[in-house]
């Protein structure tokens, strides 16, 4: 597929008021993109828009766990920009705890934000991305592949995000849009600070070699993600040295995606071309 030229085109970023979301938005604006900043309605979102001070940035307020709000905000951004060429689903939250300790309210909060927020964003964005031949990039975590004790249901939600993107990549193989997922290590944001502030995790991190616990720079991470977005990369792993840990699972997914091209199921996938009847029909 062609490389995305995002200059002067519309891009929507969810979780825009978070550290990585903001860095991505700033990097996109620097490249001449028109950026819709999605986050829950708040003074923080208003403040971000004011600080960015760009005619190419607009607010797209929505509670990420509310499907109606997300759909309305994405449709409004697409109308404002004349379409959407890319979407970065970056909204995420972690609540440090063991699985047994995490309350129902905490579990639902993390699942609603990390999984349903990504799902609602994807479903709402797909018509616009197919119209533009655009790309959807979901931010997952290396915790979605490797166990991460004391992080509650967070790893499970990020594993689900990775699987969601893998499936949609298969289901849209005959359509103009493309999709990818980024598996990130810990980025130096408010989320990483909240993890370090947890008493048990703080002690564990202090006792672990620094090269394994160091946080990624948000600016450098944003540059890597935007580069992957423009290249329509199916998988992004950062830092690079985490690749061996993810390789077996990702290789299996890629092999499955390739095998399905030659299966009977491939004929049943969505397409813009008229469906060719099976010889036995």
Coordinates of C-alpha atoms in Angstrom, one line a residue:
X1 CA 0.0 0.0 0.0
X2 CA 1.1 3.6 -0.6
X3 CA 2.9 5.5 2.1
X4 CA 0.7 8.0 3.9
X5 CA 1.3 11.7 3.1
X6 CA -0.3 13.2 6.2
X7 CA 0.5 16.9 5.5
X8 CA -2.7 18.9 5.3
X9 CA -4.8 15.8 6.0
X10 CA -6.9 15.0 9.0
X11 CA -5.6 12.8 11.8
X12 CA -7.4 12.0 15.1
X13 CA -5.6 11.2 18.3
X14 CA -7.4 9.7 21.3
X15 CA -5.9 10.2 24.8
X16 CA -4.6 13.5 23.5
X17 CA -4.1 15.1 26.9
X18 CA -1.8 12.3 28.1
X19 CA 2.0 12.5 27.7
X20 CA 2.3 10.3 24.6
X21 CA -0.9 11.5 23.0
X22 CA 0.2 15.1 23.3
X23 CA 3.7 14.3 22.0
X24 CA 2.1 12.6 19.0
X25 CA -0.2 15.5 18.3
X26 CA 2.7 18.0 18.5
X27 CA 4.7 15.9 16.1
X28 CA 1.8 15.6 13.6
X29 CA 1.2 19.4 13.7
X30 CA 4.9 20.0 13.1
X31 CA 4.5 17.9 9.9
X32 CA 1.6 20.0 8.7
X33 CA -1.2 17.7 9.7
X34 CA -4.6 18.8 10.8
X35 CA -5.2 17.1 14.2
X36 CA -8.3 16.4 16.2
X37 CA -7.5 16.0 19.9
X38 CA -9.9 13.5 21.5
X39 CA -10.1 13.4 25.3
X40 CA -12.9 13.7 27.9
X41 CA -14.4 17.2 28.0
X42 CA -12.3 19.1 30.5
X43 CA -10.3 22.3 31.2
X44 CA -7.3 20.2 30.5
X45 CA -8.4 19.6 26.9
X46 CA -9.2 23.2 26.5
X47 CA -5.8 24.1 27.9
X48 CA -4.0 21.8 25.5
X49 CA -5.7 23.3 22.5
X50 CA -4.7 26.8 23.8
X51 CA -1.1 25.8 24.4
X52 CA -0.8 24.2 21.0
X53 CA -2.0 27.5 19.5
X54 CA -2.5 26.0 16.0
X55 CA -5.2 26.6 13.4
X56 CA -4.7 23.0 12.4
X57 CA -5.7 21.6 15.8
X58 CA -9.3 21.2 17.0
X59 CA -10.8 19.6 20.1
X60 CA -12.9 16.4 19.8
X61 CA -14.3 16.1 23.3
X62 CA -15.7 12.7 24.1
X63 CA -15.8 10.2 27.0
X64 CA -13.8 7.4 25.4
X65 CA -15.9 4.6 27.0
X66 CA -19.1 6.1 25.5
X67 CA -19.7 4.7 22.0
X68 CA -22.2 7.4 21.0
X69 CA -19.9 10.2 22.1
X70 CA -16.9 8.7 20.4
X71 CA -18.8 8.2 17.1
X72 CA -20.2 11.7 17.2
X73 CA -16.8 13.3 17.9
X74 CA -15.1 11.3 15.1
X75 CA -17.8 12.1 12.6
X76 CA -17.6 15.8 13.5
X77 CA -13.8 15.8 13.1
X78 CA -14.1 14.0 9.7
X79 CA -16.6 16.6 8.5
X80 CA -14.5 19.5 9.7
X81 CA -11.4 18.1 7.9
X82 CA -13.1 16.8 4.9
X83 CA -12.2 13.2 5.9
X84 CA -9.7 11.4 8.2
X85 CA -6.5 9.8 6.8
X86 CA -5.3 8.4 10.1
X87 CA -6.4 7.6 13.6
X88 CA -4.1 7.0 16.6
X89 CA -6.0 5.2 19.4
X90 CA -3.8 6.1 22.4
X91 CA -6.2 6.4 25.3
X92 CA -5.2 4.1 28.2
X93 CA -5.1 3.8 31.9
X94 CA -3.5 1.4 34.5
X95 CA -4.5 0.9 38.1
X96 CA -1.7 -0.9 40.0
X97 CA -3.0 -3.9 41.9
X98 CA -3.0 -7.7 41.8
X99 CA -5.9 -9.3 39.9
X100 CA -7.3 -10.5 43.2
X101 CA -7.3 -7.1 44.8
X102 CA -8.7 -5.1 41.9
X103 CA -12.3 -4.0 42.5
X104 CA -15.1 -4.3 40.0
X105 CA -15.1 -0.5 39.5
X106 CA -11.4 -0.5 38.8
X107 CA -11.6 -3.4 36.4
X108 CA -14.5 -1.9 34.5
X109 CA -12.7 1.5 34.3
X110 CA -9.5 -0.1 32.8
X111 CA -11.5 -2.3 30.4
X112 CA -13.8 0.4 29.3
X113 CA -10.9 2.8 28.5
X114 CA -8.3 0.5 27.1
X115 CA -10.4 -2.1 25.2
X116 CA -13.8 -0.6 24.6
X117 CA -12.3 2.8 24.0
X118 CA -10.1 1.3 21.2
X119 CA -13.0 -0.7 19.8
X120 CA -15.5 2.2 19.7
X121 CA -12.8 4.4 18.1
X122 CA -12.0 1.7 15.5
X123 CA -15.6 1.1 14.5
X124 CA -16.4 4.8 14.2
X125 CA -13.3 5.5 12.2
X126 CA -13.5 2.7 9.7
X127 CA -15.9 4.3 7.3
X128 CA -13.8 7.4 7.1
X129 CA -10.5 5.5 6.8
X130 CA -11.9 3.3 4.1
X131 CA -13.1 6.4 2.2
X132 CA -9.6 7.9 2.4
X133 CA -7.5 4.7 2.2
X134 CA -6.1 5.6 5.6
X135 CA -4.4 3.9 8.5
X136 CA -5.5 3.0 12.1
X137 CA -2.8 2.7 14.7
X138 CA -3.6 1.4 18.2
X139 CA -1.2 1.8 21.1
X140 CA -0.9 -1.4 23.1
X141 CA 1.9 -2.4 25.5
X142 CA 4.5 -5.0 25.7
X143 CA 2.5 -6.0 28.8
X144 CA 0.0 -7.4 26.3
X145 CA 2.5 -10.0 25.4
X146 CA 4.6 -10.5 28.5
X147 CA 3.1 -10.9 32.0
X148 CA 3.2 -7.8 34.2
X149 CA 2.3 -8.6 37.8
X150 CA 0.8 -5.9 40.0
X151 CA -0.8 -4.2 37.0
X152 CA -4.3 -5.7 37.4
X153 CA -6.3 -6.3 34.3
X154 CA -4.2 -3.8 32.2
X155 CA -2.1 -6.5 30.4
X156 CA -5.2 -8.4 29.5
X157 CA -6.8 -5.3 27.9
X158 CA -3.6 -4.6 25.9
X159 CA -3.4 -8.2 24.7
X160 CA -7.0 -7.8 23.6
X161 CA -6.1 -4.6 21.7
X162 CA -3.4 -6.5 19.9
X163 CA -5.7 -9.3 18.9
X164 CA -8.4 -6.8 17.8
X165 CA -6.0 -5.1 15.4
X166 CA -4.8 -8.5 14.1
X167 CA -8.3 -9.5 13.3
X168 CA -9.4 -6.3 11.7
X169 CA -6.2 -6.4 9.6
X170 CA -7.5 -9.7 8.2
X171 CA -11.1 -8.5 7.8
X172 CA -10.1 -5.4 5.9
X173 CA -7.5 -7.0 3.6
X174 CA -9.8 -6.3 0.6
X175 CA -10.6 -2.8 1.7
X176 CA -8.6 0.5 1.2
X177 CA -7.8 1.0 4.9
X178 CA -4.9 -0.6 6.8
X179 CA -4.3 -1.1 10.5
X180 CA -1.4 -1.6 12.9
X181 CA -0.5 -1.9 16.6
X182 CA 2.3 -0.5 18.7
X183 CA 3.7 -2.5 21.6
X184 CA 5.4 0.0 23.8
X185 CA 7.6 -0.3 26.8
X186 CA 7.1 2.2 29.7
X187 CA 7.0 5.8 28.4
X188 CA 7.9 8.7 30.7
X189 CA 4.3 10.0 31.3
X190 CA 1.9 10.4 34.1
X191 CA 1.0 6.7 33.8
X192 CA 4.6 5.7 34.4
X193 CA 4.7 8.1 37.4
X194 CA 1.6 6.5 38.9
X195 CA 3.2 3.1 38.6
X196 CA 6.4 4.2 40.2
X197 CA 4.4 5.8 43.0
X198 CA 2.8 2.5 44.0
X199 CA 4.6 1.2 47.0
X200 CA 5.2 -2.3 45.9
X201 CA 6.0 -1.5 42.3
X202 CA 8.3 1.3 43.4
X203 CA 10.3 -1.2 45.6
X204 CA 10.4 -3.7 42.7
X205 CA 11.6 -1.1 40.2
X206 CA 14.3 0.2 42.6
X207 CA 15.6 -3.4 42.8
X208 CA 15.7 -4.0 39.1
X209 CA 18.6 -3.0 36.8
X210 CA 17.9 0.5 35.4
X211 CA 18.3 -0.6 31.7
X212 CA 15.2 -2.8 32.2
X213 CA 13.1 -0.2 34.0
X214 CA 14.1 3.1 32.3
X215 CA 11.2 5.0 30.7
X216 CA 11.1 5.9 27.0
X217 CA 11.3 9.5 26.1
X218 CA 7.8 10.7 24.9
X219 CA 9.2 12.8 22.1
X220 CA 11.4 10.0 20.6
X221 CA 8.5 7.6 21.0
X222 CA 6.1 9.9 19.2
X223 CA 8.6 10.3 16.3
X224 CA 8.8 6.5 16.0
X225 CA 5.0 6.1 16.1
X226 CA 4.4 8.8 13.5
X227 CA 7.0 7.3 11.2
X228 CA 5.3 3.9 11.6
X229 CA 1.9 5.6 10.9
X230 CA 3.2 7.0 7.6
X231 CA 4.7 3.7 6.6
X232 CA 1.5 1.8 7.5
X233 CA 3.6 -0.6 9.7
X234 CA 1.5 -3.5 10.9
X235 CA 3.6 -3.8 14.1
X236 CA 5.8 -1.4 16.0
X237 CA 7.8 -2.5 19.0
X238 CA 9.7 0.1 21.0
X239 CA 12.3 -0.2 22.5
X240 CA 13.7 -2.4 19.8
X241 CA 15.3 -4.9 22.3
X242 CA 11.9 -6.1 23.3
X243 CA 11.4 -7.6 19.9
X244 CA 12.6 -11.1 20.7
X245 CA 10.0 -11.3 23.5
X246 CA 7.2 -10.5 21.1
X247 CA 8.5 -12.3 18.0
X248 CA 6.9 -15.8 18.5
X249 CA 3.4 -14.4 19.1
X250 CA 3.7 -11.9 16.3
X251 CA 5.1 -14.5 13.9
X252 CA 2.2 -16.8 14.5
X253 CA -0.3 -13.9 13.8
X254 CA 1.5 -13.0 10.6
X255 CA 1.5 -16.6 9.4
X256 CA -2.2 -16.8 10.2
X257 CA -3.0 -13.6 8.3
X258 CA -1.1 -15.0 5.3
X259 CA -2.7 -18.4 5.4
X260 CA -6.2 -17.0 5.5
X261 CA -5.5 -15.3 2.1
X262 CA -5.7 -18.8 0.5
X263 CA -8.6 -20.1 2.6
X264 CA -12.3 -20.3 1.8
X265 CA -12.9 -17.8 4.5
X266 CA -11.1 -15.1 2.4
X267 CA -14.0 -15.1 0.0
X268 CA -16.4 -14.2 2.7
X269 CA -14.4 -11.1 3.9
X270 CA -15.7 -7.6 3.2
X271 CA -14.8 -6.2 -0.2
X272 CA -15.8 -3.3 -2.4
X273 CA -15.8 -5.6 -5.4
X274 CA -18.8 -7.8 -6.2
X275 CA -18.5 -11.1 -4.5
X276 CA -17.5 -14.0 -6.8
X277 CA -19.7 -17.0 -6.1
X278 CA -18.1 -20.3 -5.1
X279 CA -18.2 -22.9 -8.0
X280 CA -20.3 -25.2 -5.8
X281 CA -23.0 -22.5 -5.1

